[in-house]
């Protein structure tokens, strides 16, 4: 058990920017492309991920002393599946219209690389409170990515935000298609690298790992 | 190698030492020149709109390239003609009916994302002009599929819309297509001269052929890709194009759509096709096969664009797998 050396604020910053799931780690890209054609869906999935990630990290951290290293992956899986089931049921009851559109992607949170990664890298080695902060930060980083990506895709692809019409005219249909999703993610990734190198003296995405 | 120059200084340089007058710019401008016949035919059949669409597309491509390179602090390379070529090819790939923002948006997208972000001329994975057309077709599918009937008149812009020969062939079948032209020989003649609906520069097979022969005579392109491309299309059309097997009409498929433009000017793009001759033949066969798969069984009436773009992805792989052995190299012993 390595001692927690980072302050909570540093963990938060790390999750949001330094090791941002989408823009820096480039994992969990499938939902980032599939769900972000509209802001409503993107934000809903992001919030679900924040919940699951925080709770999973908390639970894994609490029981980390009891998990045998050889069976840790199945244990993580069970814990994640439990929380995904909770958020799945909650959303299907209280957020029915959104659930109808992105229900599949809520269930597939079970297989998100980002959640496994944080459980393995952080929660199984750290105390409960920092683990929760890390889970929340990582989930919030994902939520931030979802908001930014879906903002551009919905605005350019449909001329709308949250379903409300913003610009009239002929929108760029390609932006709501997967091809447009990849273009937006790629350009944003480049933008975040540029900001990192230019203003924070970083090395870009290659320096994140 | 050491060379003595006028100031009588000894200059030592690495190879190559013997160069002829060829340069990127010269080749690019020659290709532009080779497209002139097709452009003239486009103006003849579709009137001022051909100039308008192509001009906007070229202008947007050149300006985008210039300001992009200025913006990132690199010398502008618009004089080498590659941006003009991209704009011209994209313009010739558009229907005459498109509104003004389509060629501008297409050229902008192509130069920034497909060309410059990949590293500029020589580094792009995909053929820029075709990528622009694909982008526009996906983004504004309706505006990109309104085809004007060729009028061969310079006045009177009340153009009537119609379907392309391949569109008719797909939706209504061969008898209807022949009926549209009158009889069979009229149909071939119309396709050869360009008197059919379609993208600006793709309709006149003859004009494109003239340009292509010019390029071949100057040895800027070789026969490998176009011949294997056209041959595969003809073979597929003959075998699968008609009722039952082996009685399709290869000429319809070879002469119609964007095949000549694609085979001679797009697929032969130096940057995005294999460099080894054997690889170029594989590349051409692949292009032809995918084209015919889309034309005969796919959702779109025309498949040249997607075929060339898909094969562009495979170009490096093809090159690697047919790499010629070095002279005198020893074969690796099998374990």
PDB file of C-alpha atoms in Angstrom, chain A residues 170-174 177 183 187, chain B residues 101 109 113 117 135 138-140:
ATOM      1  CA  UNK A 170     -27.838  23.705 -43.393  1.00  0.00           C
ATOM      2  CA  UNK A 171     -25.995  21.938 -40.584  1.00  0.00           C
ATOM      3  CA  UNK A 172     -22.985  19.710 -41.194  1.00  0.00           C
ATOM      4  CA  UNK A 173     -24.667  16.331 -41.138  1.00  0.00           C
ATOM      5  CA  UNK A 174     -21.305  14.561 -40.936  1.00  0.00           C
ATOM      6  CA  UNK A 177     -22.266  10.623 -37.784  1.00  0.00           C
ATOM      7  CA  UNK A 183     -12.839  14.302 -36.366  1.00  0.00           C
ATOM      8  CA  UNK A 187      -9.141  17.968 -33.139  1.00  0.00           C
TER       9      UNK A 187
ATOM     10  CA  UNK B 101     -20.962  27.085 -49.793  1.00  0.00           C
ATOM     11  CA  UNK B 109     -12.094  20.749 -45.100  1.00  0.00           C
ATOM     12  CA  UNK B 113      -7.937  18.270 -42.237  1.00  0.00           C
ATOM     13  CA  UNK B 117      -3.033  18.159 -40.504  1.00  0.00           C
ATOM     14  CA  UNK B 135     -17.236  14.718 -46.898  1.00  0.00           C
ATOM     15  CA  UNK B 138     -22.179  12.739 -46.408  1.00  0.00           C
ATOM     16  CA  UNK B 139     -22.717  16.248 -45.079  1.00  0.00           C
ATOM     17  CA  UNK B 140     -25.189  17.568 -47.657  1.00  0.00           C
TER      18      UNK B 140
END
